[in-house]
């Protein structure tokens, strides 16, 4: 009997079907100092990322020594996803008797299958990832993306750093060098890593009471769901991983706070056509000035400007 599992894939790293691409520069400015530095015991070498408009943060990945494949680094995915092409080239052990339904922002679902891998390397073929050996095979990815890497799942139990200005991804031992709420960085914040249900996706509390998903797979700024049709004007349309369609429209910038960090004039996007339970998003256009540090052991997240050296 097939088992059905729901995986919410919130990122909009998808094909634009009309309008402009959903990627814009943030209007945020902040001072550079953060007190926290990664520990040297990381078991994976730092990886250089590249950003592609409409696709987000990308890296070369090898699966079972096959590759390189092009993966998006997406904290909002909830699992590491691979295309059938990767599955075939890497000769994955696909559990054909175990299927799940995965969905995007629109709520439309598509069938996928769990699979096991032996090795996963990122940046170069010998830079092995220490974490999960489970992936999800789906045909719902855009044609120019081979997979989606969820660093929470892939690097567990290590913590990880996504330095967006420097386009760098690194891991660290959060047991040896934990984040602490009392160690608040200059012009930044350490806040609690909130979760929803059994998912380990990273949510934070905003000062307006909303929970926002930190979603590096999205080119949006502050993404807010709306039940109404978008106003006339410049609207972008994107297809999600389930094959559904959502529209986004840039509106007046907002100011919100995450702990002691106040984000002023955040690019703000209204999302129409999304599922009723779709979360508020904090995407790349809001997060671009910052280095993000994720401590899964202590369930803390640091958001702070990149240090100038």
Tab-separated table of C-alpha atoms in Angstrom, residues 30-35 165 185-189 261 289-293 302-307:
chain	number	residue	atom	x	y	z
A	30	UNK	CA	23.074	47.956	8.269
A	31	UNK	CA	26.372	48.092	10.132
A	32	UNK	CA	28.748	45.207	9.628
A	33	UNK	CA	29.662	43.693	12.992
A	34	UNK	CA	28.455	40.326	14.313
A	35	UNK	CA	29.971	38.771	17.439
A	165	UNK	CA	26.400	39.077	0.495
A	185	UNK	CA	25.058	40.836	17.573
A	186	UNK	CA	25.448	44.475	16.706
A	187	UNK	CA	22.735	45.584	14.257
A	188	UNK	CA	21.363	42.036	14.210
A	189	UNK	CA	19.465	39.540	16.329
A	261	UNK	CA	16.515	43.609	14.470
A	289	UNK	CA	22.221	42.211	3.336
A	290	UNK	CA	22.586	39.486	5.956
A	291	UNK	CA	24.478	36.436	7.017
A	292	UNK	CA	22.113	33.791	8.385
A	293	UNK	CA	23.315	31.346	11.042
A	302	UNK	CA	21.141	34.651	13.979
A	303	UNK	CA	20.387	37.322	11.380
A	304	UNK	CA	23.165	39.897	11.180
A	305	UNK	CA	25.064	41.986	8.639
A	306	UNK	CA	28.114	40.342	7.092
A	307	UNK	CA	31.312	41.386	8.874
